[in-house]
Every structure is written in structure tokens, then in C-alpha cells.
XYZ file of C-alpha atoms in Angstrom:
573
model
C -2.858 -6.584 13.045
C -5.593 -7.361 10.935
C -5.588 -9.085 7.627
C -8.390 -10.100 5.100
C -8.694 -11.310 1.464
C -12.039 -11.358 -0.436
C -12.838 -11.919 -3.855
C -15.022 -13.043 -6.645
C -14.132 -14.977 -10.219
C -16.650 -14.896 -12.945
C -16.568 -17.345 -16.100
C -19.154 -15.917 -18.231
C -18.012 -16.795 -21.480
C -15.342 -19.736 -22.556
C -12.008 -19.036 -21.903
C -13.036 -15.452 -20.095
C -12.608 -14.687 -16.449
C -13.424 -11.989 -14.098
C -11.615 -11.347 -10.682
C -12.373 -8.526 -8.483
C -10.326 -8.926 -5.526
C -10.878 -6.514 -2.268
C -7.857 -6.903 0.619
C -8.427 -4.687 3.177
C -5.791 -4.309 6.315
C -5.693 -2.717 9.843
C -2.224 -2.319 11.499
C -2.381 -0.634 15.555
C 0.214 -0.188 18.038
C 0.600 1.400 21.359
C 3.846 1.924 22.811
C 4.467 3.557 26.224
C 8.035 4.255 28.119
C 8.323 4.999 31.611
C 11.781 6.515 33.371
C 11.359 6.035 37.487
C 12.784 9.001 39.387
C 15.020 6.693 41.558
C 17.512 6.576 38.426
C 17.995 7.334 35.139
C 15.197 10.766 35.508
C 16.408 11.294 38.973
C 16.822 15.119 37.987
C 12.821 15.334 36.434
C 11.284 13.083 38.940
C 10.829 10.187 35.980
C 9.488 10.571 32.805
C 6.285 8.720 30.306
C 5.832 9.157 26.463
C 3.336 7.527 25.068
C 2.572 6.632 21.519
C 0.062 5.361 19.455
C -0.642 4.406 15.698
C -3.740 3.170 13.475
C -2.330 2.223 9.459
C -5.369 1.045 7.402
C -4.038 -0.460 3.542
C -6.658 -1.248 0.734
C -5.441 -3.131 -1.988
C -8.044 -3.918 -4.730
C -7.510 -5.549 -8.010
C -10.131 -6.184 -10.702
C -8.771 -8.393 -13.758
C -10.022 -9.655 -17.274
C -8.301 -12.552 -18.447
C -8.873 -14.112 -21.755
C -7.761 -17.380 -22.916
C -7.825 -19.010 -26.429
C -6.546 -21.582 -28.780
C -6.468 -21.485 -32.859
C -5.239 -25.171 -33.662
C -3.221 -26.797 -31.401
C -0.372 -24.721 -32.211
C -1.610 -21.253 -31.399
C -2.160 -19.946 -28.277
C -3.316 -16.997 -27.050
C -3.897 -14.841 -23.341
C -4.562 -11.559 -23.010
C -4.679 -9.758 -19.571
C -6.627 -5.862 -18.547
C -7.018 -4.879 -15.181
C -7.150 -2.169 -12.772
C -5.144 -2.036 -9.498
C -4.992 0.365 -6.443
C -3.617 0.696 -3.540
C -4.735 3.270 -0.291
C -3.007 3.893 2.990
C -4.304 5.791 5.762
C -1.636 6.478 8.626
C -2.579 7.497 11.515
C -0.052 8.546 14.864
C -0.029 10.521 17.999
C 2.080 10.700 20.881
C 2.728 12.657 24.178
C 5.367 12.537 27.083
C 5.677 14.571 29.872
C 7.850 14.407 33.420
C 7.457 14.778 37.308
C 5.242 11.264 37.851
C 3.182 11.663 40.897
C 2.982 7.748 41.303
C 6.964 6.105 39.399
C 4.871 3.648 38.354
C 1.787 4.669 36.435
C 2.863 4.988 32.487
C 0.046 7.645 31.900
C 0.530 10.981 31.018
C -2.176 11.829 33.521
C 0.294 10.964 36.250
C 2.859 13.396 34.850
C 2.688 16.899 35.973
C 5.956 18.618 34.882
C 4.558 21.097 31.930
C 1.026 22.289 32.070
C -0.735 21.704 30.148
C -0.159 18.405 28.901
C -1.077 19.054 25.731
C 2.148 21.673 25.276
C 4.085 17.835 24.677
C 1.643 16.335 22.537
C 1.902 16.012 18.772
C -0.249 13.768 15.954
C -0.024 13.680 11.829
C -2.047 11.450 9.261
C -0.305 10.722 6.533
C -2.297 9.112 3.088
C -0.919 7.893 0.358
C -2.114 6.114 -2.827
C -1.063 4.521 -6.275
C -3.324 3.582 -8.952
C -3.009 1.796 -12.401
C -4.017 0.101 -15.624
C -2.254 -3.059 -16.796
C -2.492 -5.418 -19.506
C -0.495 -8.427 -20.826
C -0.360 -10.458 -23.769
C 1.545 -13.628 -24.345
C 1.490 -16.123 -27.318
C 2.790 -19.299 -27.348
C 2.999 -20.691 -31.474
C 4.123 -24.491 -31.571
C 5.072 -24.927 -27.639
C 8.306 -23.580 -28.993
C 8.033 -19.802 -29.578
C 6.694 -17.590 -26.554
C 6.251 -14.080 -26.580
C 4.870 -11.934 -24.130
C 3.916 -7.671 -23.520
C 3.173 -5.764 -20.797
C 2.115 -2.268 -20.381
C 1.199 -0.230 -16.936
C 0.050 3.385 -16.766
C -0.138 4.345 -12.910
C -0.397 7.037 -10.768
C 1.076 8.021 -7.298
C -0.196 10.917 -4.898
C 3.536 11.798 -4.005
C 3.956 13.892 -7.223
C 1.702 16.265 -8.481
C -1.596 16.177 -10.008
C 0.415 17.118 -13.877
C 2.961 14.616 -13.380
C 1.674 11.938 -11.442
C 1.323 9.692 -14.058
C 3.635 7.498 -15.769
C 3.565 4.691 -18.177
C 5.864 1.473 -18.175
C 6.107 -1.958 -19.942
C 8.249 -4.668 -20.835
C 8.784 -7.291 -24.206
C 10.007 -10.920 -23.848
C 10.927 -13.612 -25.604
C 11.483 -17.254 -25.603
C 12.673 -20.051 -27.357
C 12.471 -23.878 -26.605
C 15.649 -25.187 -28.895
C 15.106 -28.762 -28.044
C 12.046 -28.627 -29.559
C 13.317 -27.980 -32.747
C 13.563 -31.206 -35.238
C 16.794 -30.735 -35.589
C 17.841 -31.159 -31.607
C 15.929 -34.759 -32.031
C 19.152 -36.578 -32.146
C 21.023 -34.733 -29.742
C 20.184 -37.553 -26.537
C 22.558 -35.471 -24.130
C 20.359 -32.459 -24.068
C 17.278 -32.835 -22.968
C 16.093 -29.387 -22.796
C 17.170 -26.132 -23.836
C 15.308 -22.786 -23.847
C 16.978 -19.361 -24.547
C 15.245 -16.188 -23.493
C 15.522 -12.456 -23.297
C 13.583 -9.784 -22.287
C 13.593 -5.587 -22.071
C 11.231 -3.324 -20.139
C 10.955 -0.810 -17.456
C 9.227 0.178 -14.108
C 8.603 3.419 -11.882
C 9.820 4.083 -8.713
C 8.403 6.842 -6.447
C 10.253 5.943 -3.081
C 10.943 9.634 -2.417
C 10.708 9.108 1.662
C 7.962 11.722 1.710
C 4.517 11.399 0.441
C 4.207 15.372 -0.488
C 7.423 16.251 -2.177
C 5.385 18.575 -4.713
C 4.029 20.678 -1.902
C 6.095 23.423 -0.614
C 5.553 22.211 3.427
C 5.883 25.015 6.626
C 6.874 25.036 9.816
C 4.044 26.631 11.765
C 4.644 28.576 15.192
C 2.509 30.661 17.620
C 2.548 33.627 19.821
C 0.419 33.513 22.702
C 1.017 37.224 23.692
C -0.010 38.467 20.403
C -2.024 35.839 19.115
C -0.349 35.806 15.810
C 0.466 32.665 13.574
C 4.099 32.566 12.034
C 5.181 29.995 9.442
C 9.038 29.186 8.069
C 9.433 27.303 4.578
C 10.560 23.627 5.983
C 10.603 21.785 2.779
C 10.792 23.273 -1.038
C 8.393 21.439 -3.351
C 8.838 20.625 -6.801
C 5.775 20.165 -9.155
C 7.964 18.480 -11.683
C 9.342 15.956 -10.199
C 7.920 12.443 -11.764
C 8.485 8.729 -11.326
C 12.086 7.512 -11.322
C 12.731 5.320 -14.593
C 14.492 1.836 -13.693
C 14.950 0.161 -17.485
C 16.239 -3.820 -17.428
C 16.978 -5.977 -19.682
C 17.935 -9.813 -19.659
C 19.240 -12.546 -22.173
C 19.916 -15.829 -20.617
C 19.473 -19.687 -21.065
C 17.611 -22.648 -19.083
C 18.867 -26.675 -19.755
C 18.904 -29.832 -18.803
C 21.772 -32.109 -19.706
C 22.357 -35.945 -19.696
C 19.336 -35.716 -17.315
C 20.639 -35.161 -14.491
C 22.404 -31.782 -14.646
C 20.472 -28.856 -14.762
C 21.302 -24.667 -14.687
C 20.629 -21.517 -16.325
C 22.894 -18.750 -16.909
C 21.338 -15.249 -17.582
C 23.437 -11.500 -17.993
C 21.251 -8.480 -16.125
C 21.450 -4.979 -17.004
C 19.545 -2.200 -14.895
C 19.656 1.767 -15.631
C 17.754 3.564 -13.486
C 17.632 7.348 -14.645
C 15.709 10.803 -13.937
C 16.681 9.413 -10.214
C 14.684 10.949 -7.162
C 17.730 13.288 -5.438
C 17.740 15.561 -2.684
C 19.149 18.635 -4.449
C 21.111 20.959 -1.983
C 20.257 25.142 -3.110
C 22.496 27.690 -2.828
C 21.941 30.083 0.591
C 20.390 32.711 -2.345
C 17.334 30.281 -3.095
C 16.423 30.593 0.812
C 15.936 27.122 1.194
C 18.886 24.117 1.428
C 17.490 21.424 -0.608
C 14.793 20.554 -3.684
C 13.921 16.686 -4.498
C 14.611 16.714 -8.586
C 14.845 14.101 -10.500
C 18.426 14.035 -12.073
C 21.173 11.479 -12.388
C 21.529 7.275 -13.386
C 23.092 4.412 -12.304
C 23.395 1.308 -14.354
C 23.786 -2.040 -12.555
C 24.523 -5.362 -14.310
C 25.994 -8.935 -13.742
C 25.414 -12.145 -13.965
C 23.152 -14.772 -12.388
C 24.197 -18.611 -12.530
C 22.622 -21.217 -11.029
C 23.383 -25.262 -11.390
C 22.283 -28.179 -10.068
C 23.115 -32.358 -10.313
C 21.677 -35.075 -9.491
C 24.400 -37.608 -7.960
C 22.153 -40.675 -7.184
C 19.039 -41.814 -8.055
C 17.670 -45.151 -7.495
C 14.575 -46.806 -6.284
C 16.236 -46.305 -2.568
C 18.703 -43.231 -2.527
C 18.358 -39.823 -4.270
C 21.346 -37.621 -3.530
C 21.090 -33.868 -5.196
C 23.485 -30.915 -4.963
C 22.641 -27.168 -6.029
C 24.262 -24.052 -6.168
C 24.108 -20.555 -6.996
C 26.168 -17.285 -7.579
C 25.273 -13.918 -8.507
C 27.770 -11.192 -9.701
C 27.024 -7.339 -9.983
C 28.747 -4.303 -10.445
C 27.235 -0.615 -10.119
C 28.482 2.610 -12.012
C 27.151 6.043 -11.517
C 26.906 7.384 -14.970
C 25.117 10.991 -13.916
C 24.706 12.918 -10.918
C 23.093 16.360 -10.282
C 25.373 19.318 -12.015
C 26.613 20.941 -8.569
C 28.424 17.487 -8.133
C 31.266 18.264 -10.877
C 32.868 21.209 -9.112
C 32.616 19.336 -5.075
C 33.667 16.168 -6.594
C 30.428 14.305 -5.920
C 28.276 13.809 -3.225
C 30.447 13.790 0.429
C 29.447 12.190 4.013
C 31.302 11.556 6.321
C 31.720 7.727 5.364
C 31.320 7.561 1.598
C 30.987 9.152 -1.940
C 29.078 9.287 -4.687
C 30.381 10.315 -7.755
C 30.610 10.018 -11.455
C 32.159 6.770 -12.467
C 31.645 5.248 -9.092
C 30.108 2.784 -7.815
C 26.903 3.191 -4.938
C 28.974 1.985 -2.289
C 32.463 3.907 -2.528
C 34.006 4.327 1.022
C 35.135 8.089 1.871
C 36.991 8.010 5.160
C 40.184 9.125 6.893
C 42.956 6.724 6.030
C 44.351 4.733 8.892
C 47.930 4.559 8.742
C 49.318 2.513 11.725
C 50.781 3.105 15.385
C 53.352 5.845 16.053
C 55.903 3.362 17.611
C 57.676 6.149 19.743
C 54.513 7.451 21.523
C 51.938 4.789 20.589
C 49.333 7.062 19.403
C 46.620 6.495 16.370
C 48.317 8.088 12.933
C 46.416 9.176 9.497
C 47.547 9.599 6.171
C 47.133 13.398 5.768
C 45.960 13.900 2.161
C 46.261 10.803 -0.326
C 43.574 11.623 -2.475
C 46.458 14.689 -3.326
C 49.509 12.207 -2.890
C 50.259 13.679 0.780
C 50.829 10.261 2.237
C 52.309 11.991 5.467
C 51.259 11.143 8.489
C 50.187 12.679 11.608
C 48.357 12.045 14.827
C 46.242 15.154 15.066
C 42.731 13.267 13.138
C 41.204 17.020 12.526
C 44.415 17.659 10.272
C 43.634 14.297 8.324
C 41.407 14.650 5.375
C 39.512 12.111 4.231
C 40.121 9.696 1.116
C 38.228 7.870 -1.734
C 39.004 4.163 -0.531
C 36.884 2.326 -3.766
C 34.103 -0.002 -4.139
C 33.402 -1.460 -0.766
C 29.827 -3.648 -2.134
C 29.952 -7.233 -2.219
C 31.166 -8.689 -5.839
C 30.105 -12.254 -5.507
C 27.089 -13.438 -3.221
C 25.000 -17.143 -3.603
C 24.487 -20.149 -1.574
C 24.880 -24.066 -2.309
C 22.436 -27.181 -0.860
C 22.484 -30.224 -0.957
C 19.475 -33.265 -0.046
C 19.977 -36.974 0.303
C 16.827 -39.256 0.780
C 17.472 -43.133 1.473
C 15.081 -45.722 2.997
C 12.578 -43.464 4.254
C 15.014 -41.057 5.793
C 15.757 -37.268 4.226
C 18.862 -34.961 5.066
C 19.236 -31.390 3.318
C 21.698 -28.847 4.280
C 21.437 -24.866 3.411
C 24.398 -22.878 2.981
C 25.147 -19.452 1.647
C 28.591 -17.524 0.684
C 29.638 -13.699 0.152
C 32.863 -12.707 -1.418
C 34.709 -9.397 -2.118
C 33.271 -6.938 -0.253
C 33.781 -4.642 2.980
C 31.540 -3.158 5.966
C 32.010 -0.819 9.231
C 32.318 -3.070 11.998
C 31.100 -0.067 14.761
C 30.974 -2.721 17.459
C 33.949 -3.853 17.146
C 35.239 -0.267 17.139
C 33.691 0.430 20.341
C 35.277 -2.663 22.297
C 38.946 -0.978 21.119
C 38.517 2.372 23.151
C 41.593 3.292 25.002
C 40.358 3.707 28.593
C 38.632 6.656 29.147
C 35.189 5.183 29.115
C 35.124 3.315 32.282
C 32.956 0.580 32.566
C 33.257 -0.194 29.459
C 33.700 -3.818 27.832
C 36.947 -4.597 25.940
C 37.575 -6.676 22.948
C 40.737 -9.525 23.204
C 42.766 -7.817 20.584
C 43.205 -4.840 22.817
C 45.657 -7.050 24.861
C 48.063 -6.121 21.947
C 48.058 -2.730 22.829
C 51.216 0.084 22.396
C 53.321 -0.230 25.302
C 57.211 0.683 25.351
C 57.792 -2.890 25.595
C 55.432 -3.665 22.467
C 55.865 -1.219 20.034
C 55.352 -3.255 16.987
C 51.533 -3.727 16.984
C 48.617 -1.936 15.357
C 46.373 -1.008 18.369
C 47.326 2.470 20.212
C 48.515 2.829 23.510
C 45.591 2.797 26.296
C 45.843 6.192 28.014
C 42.705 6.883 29.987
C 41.687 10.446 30.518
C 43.850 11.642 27.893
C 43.096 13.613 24.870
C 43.883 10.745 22.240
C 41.192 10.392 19.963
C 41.981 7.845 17.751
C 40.040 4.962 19.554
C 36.421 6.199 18.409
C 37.165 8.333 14.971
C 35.825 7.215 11.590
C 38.710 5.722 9.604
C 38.888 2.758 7.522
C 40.480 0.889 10.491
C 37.163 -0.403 11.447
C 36.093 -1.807 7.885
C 36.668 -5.163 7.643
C 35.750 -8.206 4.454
C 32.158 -9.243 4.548
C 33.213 -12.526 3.025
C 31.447 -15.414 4.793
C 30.722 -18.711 4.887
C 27.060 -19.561 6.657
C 25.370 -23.040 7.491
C 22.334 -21.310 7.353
C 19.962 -24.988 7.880
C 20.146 -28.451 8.505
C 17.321 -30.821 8.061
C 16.996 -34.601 9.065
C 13.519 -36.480 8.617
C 11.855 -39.940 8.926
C 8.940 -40.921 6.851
C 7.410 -43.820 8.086
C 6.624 -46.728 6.168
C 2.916 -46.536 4.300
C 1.769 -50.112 5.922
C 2.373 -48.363 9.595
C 0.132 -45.587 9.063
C -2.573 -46.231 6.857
C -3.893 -48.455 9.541
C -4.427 -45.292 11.416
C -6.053 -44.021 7.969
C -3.067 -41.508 7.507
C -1.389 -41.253 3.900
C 2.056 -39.551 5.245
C 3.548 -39.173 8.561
C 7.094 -37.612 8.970
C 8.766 -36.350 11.614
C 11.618 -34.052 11.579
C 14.669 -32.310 13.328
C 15.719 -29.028 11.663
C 18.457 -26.226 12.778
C 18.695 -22.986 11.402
C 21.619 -20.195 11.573
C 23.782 -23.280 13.146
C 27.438 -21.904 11.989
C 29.257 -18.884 10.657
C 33.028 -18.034 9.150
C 33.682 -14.543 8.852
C 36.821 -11.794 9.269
C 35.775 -11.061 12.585
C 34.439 -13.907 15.495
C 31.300 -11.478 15.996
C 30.955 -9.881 13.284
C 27.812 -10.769 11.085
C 28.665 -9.511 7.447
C 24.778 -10.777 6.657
C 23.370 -8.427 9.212
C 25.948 -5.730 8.563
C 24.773 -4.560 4.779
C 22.520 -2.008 3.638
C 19.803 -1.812 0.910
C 22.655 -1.075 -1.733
C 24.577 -3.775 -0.055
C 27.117 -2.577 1.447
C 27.735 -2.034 5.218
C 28.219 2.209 5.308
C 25.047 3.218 5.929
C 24.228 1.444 9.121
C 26.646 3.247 11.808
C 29.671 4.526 11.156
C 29.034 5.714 15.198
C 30.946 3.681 17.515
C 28.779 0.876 18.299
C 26.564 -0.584 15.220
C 24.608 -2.667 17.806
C 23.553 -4.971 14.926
C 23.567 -8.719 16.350
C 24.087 -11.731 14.616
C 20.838 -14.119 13.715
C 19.616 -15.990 16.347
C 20.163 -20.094 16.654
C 16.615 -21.632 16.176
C 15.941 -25.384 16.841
C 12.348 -27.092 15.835
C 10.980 -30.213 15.586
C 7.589 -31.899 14.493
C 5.434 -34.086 12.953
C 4.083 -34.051 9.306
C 0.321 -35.535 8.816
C -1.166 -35.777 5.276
C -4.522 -37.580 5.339
């Protein structure tokens, strides 16, 4: 990896800057896997693939920025730029099998399909985004700030009619404390209220040519002919995604030593970037559109105090805590007559949230004969249960997402010594817990590990328990089936860092001509509550935040964060 930043600021004129700022960057891998033919490619005499990969980014920026004064009580910036951004990606790869030598990872040392280059394959993807900006803010008495933005940018994944969008945002501020009215008011020392409204683009589509109808290209050798099959539907519509927010919060300081802000969100994203599915008449199964929106919104509170402070000891605490809830308010018109949009582990629908579990219900131990049971149909009211899973159906189980997340620190210095601790908190939500799941199978993979809880197992002597019987070989397939057995509260608890230093006094080390020396002992990911003893709710979540998309297969293998332990020695000259 290669990484470089160049640029160039010009003041020709009071108050006016130019910046033209080049940063180019060169990403390359090679990755090659080799299977011996002792075991593991016993039956194809061991196996290589081999792959390789070049990315090359340019991101250049070239900015005007403008700053003035009219009085003392007027002031004035104004921002205009350009901004772009190129990739270049880059990959090939090849494997083959029969290794003449089982340990040479070359495909010239694999022989099994001639010629090689029958197993080879390469693609270069580019992509690029371009875009004017500009941004004014005004500040009249230190009091009242206002501020504008505007952006009108391109991106190469939609087509060259609809490629270009334009966004912006308004915001306001107010500094009440600096009103003469607040002068009397000694407990607050500052209060500033602010709100804002705006929007931004997305074009995270997961393809760079969604416009483009794309083929799958085949050929004959004993005719010599090309054949191609429509792979992928374009659509020369389809545009930037529309993501509008909005804010209104406040910023203060009281009796000087307790400070916070509080501030409401609101986000609607709309003309959303879907995967369509066709009807079998269009003779293709799916069309990127933009249709449907979401609206997120919640609230963000932060607060902090400052316990001690003396010429000695300082002693501060902090904390944080976000709340958010999302609602689908529009999906794609096929939805109303399935119900929404089905997996097999959650739904999206109309009045829903993004993260709405869809599984088979779990409904206990069949004390007679220890299998697995389901509620049939509850969705319908059919809480009846059997043991056959293909006869179960599965259920809307709610909002599984996370409704409170945050952290809290605190920091004491005293006498030349510091000590800070990091901690951070999740509350109300629910994930798949696949690993667990795959330590409860009943038997009949051998070899297998075991979780503890599988001691409680169905036996005739222990028929009041919620794990099934252990019956290896058998056809009981409740152990590894996709129920909401296996989900399980992401509320934690993590000690996420600890911190203890030693600044030595100035009169020991200026005599070596150094201003600062500290040295230090820090921890990190030292401690962790959760539902589960191995079960990481932070590394069990998904970019919507909550924990369906990662596996729902038996076995997540997602691992909790490693332990790290440092220490050093801080030198300011």
C-alpha cells in the first residue's frame, strides 16, 4: 500500500486562499492457496489458485476560500471548490489441480486442465464521482451564525442523463448567553441552540454499471460461434438515492463544571436504490429502481461533570447515549400483495422497522419424545405445535435493532499521576448467535465441539428442559434450523480501556533538556457482560445494526475483540 498527499495554498489577495490538493494511492495484493495431495485434495492430487489485485484512487480537491470582516461584528466566509475522486481496480486470478511438486504454489506446477488458461479469469473495474461545492457562513455579533451549503456531483454508476444530482444543507445557531439579558444569570455560563436541514446522495448500488444492461458471454469451440445471456437488466433512470436530515439541539455549560448537549435527529432517505424482482414475462428476475423510504430519528445526549478540580486533583466523568428508531414508510409496489420483502431470517415491510426478525418460532421440547417443536402458523393465530420444521412457517418476531447504545469515561489526574477508564453500553436489542447454535447439535456431527448447556439435554429422566434429546444419526433436525431459538439480547456492558500514567516532575527532566516525559500502562478490550459468556453483541451487528445479516448458518465464526496490552514513554522536547 501506497499513500501520498501533495498540495499547494496560494494567498494572493487578503483574506483569499487557494488550495489545490492532489492524493494519489496504490493498493496491491497477491494471495496464493495451496491444497497438498496427502489430504484435504487427496482425490485431485492438491490444488493452487492464485490471485492478484492492483486498486489505484485519485482524490483531488481544488478550493477558494474567502474570508472577510465588516466591523467587528460582521463576519463573512465563503467557500467554491471542485472535488473528484477516480478508482482504477484491477484483479486476476487462476487455480488449477494435479501439482507435479505438493509444494510449489504456482499454477505452472499444476497440470490437471490444459490449458491453464481454461481456469483463469481477470476484470477492471473504474469508477468515479465528481462535484462542485460551495459554503457560506456568517457570523453577526459572535452571537448569530448561519451557514449554506450546496453540492452538484456526479457518479459513473448511473447514466450519462441522470448522473447528476444536486444537494445542500441550511444551519443555524444561536449563542443565548451572549445575549444582555443572560448577563445576570451566573449559573449558566454558556448556552447555544442550533438547528439545521439539508440533504446528501447516496449511490452505494454494489455495482458500478447498474445502467448498462450486462451479458453473460459463452463460446463454442466446434462452431466458433459467440453466445451471450442477459445477466443483469439495466436501468437508465435510476439516480442518486436522497437521504434528507434535519437537527435541532442545544450545547451548555452550567455552574462551570457541568457540561452536555442534547440534540433530536431525523433522517428520510427516499427514491432508495432496490433490487426490483420482474415477473418470469420480463425475461429477466430483477431491475435496480429507485423506489421506497425509510425515516430514522432519535435522540443524541451527551453530559459531562467535573467532580474535582484543584491545583493537585482533577477528577472528570462523561457519558453518552444515543436513541433511534427506524420505520419503513414505502417499499416497491409488488411488496403490498407478498407482504414485504421475505428471507429466510427477516422482513421488510411497510411500517417496519430495517431490522424485523422473520423466522420459525421456537416453541420448546416435546417432553414425551424430547424432540425440537415450532409454532405452526402464528402470524395466522395457529399457535399449534409440531416437530416436523418443513410444516412450520415462519413468523414476524418485531424490531430486533438495538434501542439504546453509548458509552461513559471517566479521568482522574493527581500529583503527576493520570487514570482514565473507557466504557461502552448497548440496550434493547437482539442478534443470531450461529456459534452458539452450532455447539448445541445433537450428535450426529462427530467430532464436533459441544457447548455446557447441552449437559441439560432431553432425557426420560429430564424432561423438563429446553434443549432436545441428543440422538445421533437420527433424522431430528431441530439442532441446526433457523428459529428464533438462537437469537439472543445484544445488551452489554464493555470495559473497553484502562489507562494509568506518570508524568514526571519538570525539575527531573529539563536537565536532560526535555519539556514532558510520561510513561504509561494502558489495556484495551479488558472485560465484557453479555447474554451469552462468548457471545460478542459488538462484533455480532450489521451495518443497520442489528445481528441478521451476518449468518443465520450454523456457525457465525465472528470472534470477540482481541485483549491488547501496551506500554511506553511520552517525550515532548
Amino acid at each position: 500500500e501506497l499513500s501520498s498527499n501533495a498540495y499547494i495554498t496560494l494567498t494572493p489577495a487578503r483574506g483569499l486562499s487557494l488550495t489545490a490538493r492532489v492524493a494519489p494511492e496504490v493498493y496491491s495484493s497477491r494471495s496464493s492457496s495451496l491444497s497438498n495431495p496427502f489430504y484435504g485434495s487427496v482425490t485431485t492430487g492438491g490444488a493452487v489458485a492464485i490471485s492478484s489485485e492492483r486498486i489505484v484512487v485519485v482524490n483531488q480537491q481544488y478550493l477558494a476560500n474567502y474570508k472577510t470582516s465588516f466591523t467587528d461584528d460582521h463576519k463573512l466566509e465563503v467557500l467554491a471548490g471542485f472535488e473528484s475522486y477516480s478508482m482504477k481496480d484491477q484483479y486476476m486470478e487462476g487455480s488449477n489441480d494435479h501439482l507435479f511438486s505438493p509444494f510449489v504454489d504456482e499454477l505452472n506446477n499444476a497440470y490437471g486442465t490444459q490449458p491453464t488458461s481454461s481456469n483463469l479469469g481477470s476484470y477492471t473495474d473504474n469508477y468515479r464521482t465528481q462535484g462542485f461545492l460551495g459554503r457560506v457562513q456568517y457570523d453577526l455579533f459572535e452571537r448569530y451564525y448561519f451557514n449554506a451549503t450546496v453540492r452538484h456531483e456526479a457518479s459513473s454508476r448511473f447514466s450519462p442523463d441522470a448522473r447528476w444530482g444536486t444537494f445542500g444543507s441550511v444551519g443555524a445557531a444561536w449563542m443565548v448567553t451572549e445575549e444582555d439579558f443572560m448577563k445576570n444569570v451566573d449559573w449558566v455560563n454558556d448556552l447555544k441552540i442550533k438547528a439545521s436541514y439539508g440533504s446528501q446522495g447516496n449511490d452505494q448500488i454494489g455495482t458500478y454499471y447498474a445502467y448498462l444492461d450486462r451479458y453473460s458471454i459463452s463460446y463454442n469451440s466446434a462452431t466458433g460461434e459467440y453466445s451471450k445471456v442477459l445477466s443483469s437488466k439495466g436501468n437508465k433512470d435510476l439516480t442518486w438515492e436522497s437521504q434528507k436530515l434535519s437537527n435541532i439541539g442545544a450545547e451548555f455549560t452550567l455552574f462551570k463544571n457541568f457540561d452536555g448537549s442534547i440534540e433530536y435527529f431525523r433522517r428520510k432517505n427516499s427514491d432508495m436504490l432496490f433490487n426490483v424482482p420482474m415477473p418470469p414475462s420480463a425475461g429477466y428476475t430483477s431491475q435496480r429502481q429507485n423506489v421506497g423510504s425509510v425515516l430514522n430519528q432519535g435522540v443524541e445526549i451527551e453530559l459531562g461533570y467535573q467532580i474535582l478540580n484543584t491545583k493537585n486533583v482533577s477528577w472528570r466523568v462523561d457519558g453518552n447515549m444515543t436513541y433511534i428508531k427506524s420505520k419503513i414508510l414505502e417499499l416497491p409496489a409488488y411488496t403490498q400483495a407478498t407482504g414485504g420483502i421475505k428471507s429466510s431470517s427477516y422482513i421488510l415491510k411497510e411500517g417496519g422497522s430495517l431490522n424485523q426478525a422473520y423466522m420459525v418460532k421456537w416453541a420448546g421440547v416435546d417432553k414425551a419424545t424430547g424432540k425440537g417443536l415450532y409454532y405452526v402458523d402464528p402470524d395466522n393465530g395457529d399457535y399449534s405445535t409440531t416437530s416436523d420444521y418443513s410444516k412450520a412457517k415462519q413468523a414476524d418476531l418485531g424490531d430486533v435493532s438495538a434501542k439504546f447504545y453509548g458509552g461513559f469515561s471517566t479521568s482522574v489526574e493527581a500529583y503527576g499521576f493520570d487514570l482514565s477508564a473507557q466504557l461502552s453500553y448497548q440496550l434493547g436489542g437482539k442478534a443470531y448467535d450461529g456459534g452458539y447454535e452450532e455447539l448445541m447439535h445433537a450428535g450426529a456431527q462427530l467430532g464436533r465441539n459441544w457447548h455446557k448447556d447441552i449437559l441439560n439435554a432431553w432425557t426420560p429422566e429430564n424432561t423438563n428442559t429446553d434443549v432436545p434429546r441428543l440422538c445421533a444419526g437420527s433424522t431430528d433436525d431441530f439442532d441446526q434450523d433457523t428459529t428464533d431459538r438462537w437469537l439472543v439480547s445484544t445488551n452489554y456492558l464493555s470495559l473497553n480501556n484502562i489507562t494509568l500514567g506518570y508524568t514526571l516532575p519538570v525539575k527531573l527532566t529539563k536537565k536532560a533538556q526535555i519539556s514532558k516525559m510520561r510513561v504509561y500502562l494502558s489495556g484495551d478490550n479488558l472485560a465484557l457482560l453479555s447474554a451469552r459468556k462468548g457471545f460478542d453483541p459488538r462484533q455480532s451487528q450489521n451495518a443497520s445494526g442489528a445481528g441478521l445479516n451476518i449468518s443465520t448458518s450454523s456457525g457465525n465464526y465472528v470472534y470477540s475483540q482481541l485483549k491488547v496490552f501496551s506500554a511506553g514513554v511520552s517525550l515532548t522536547f
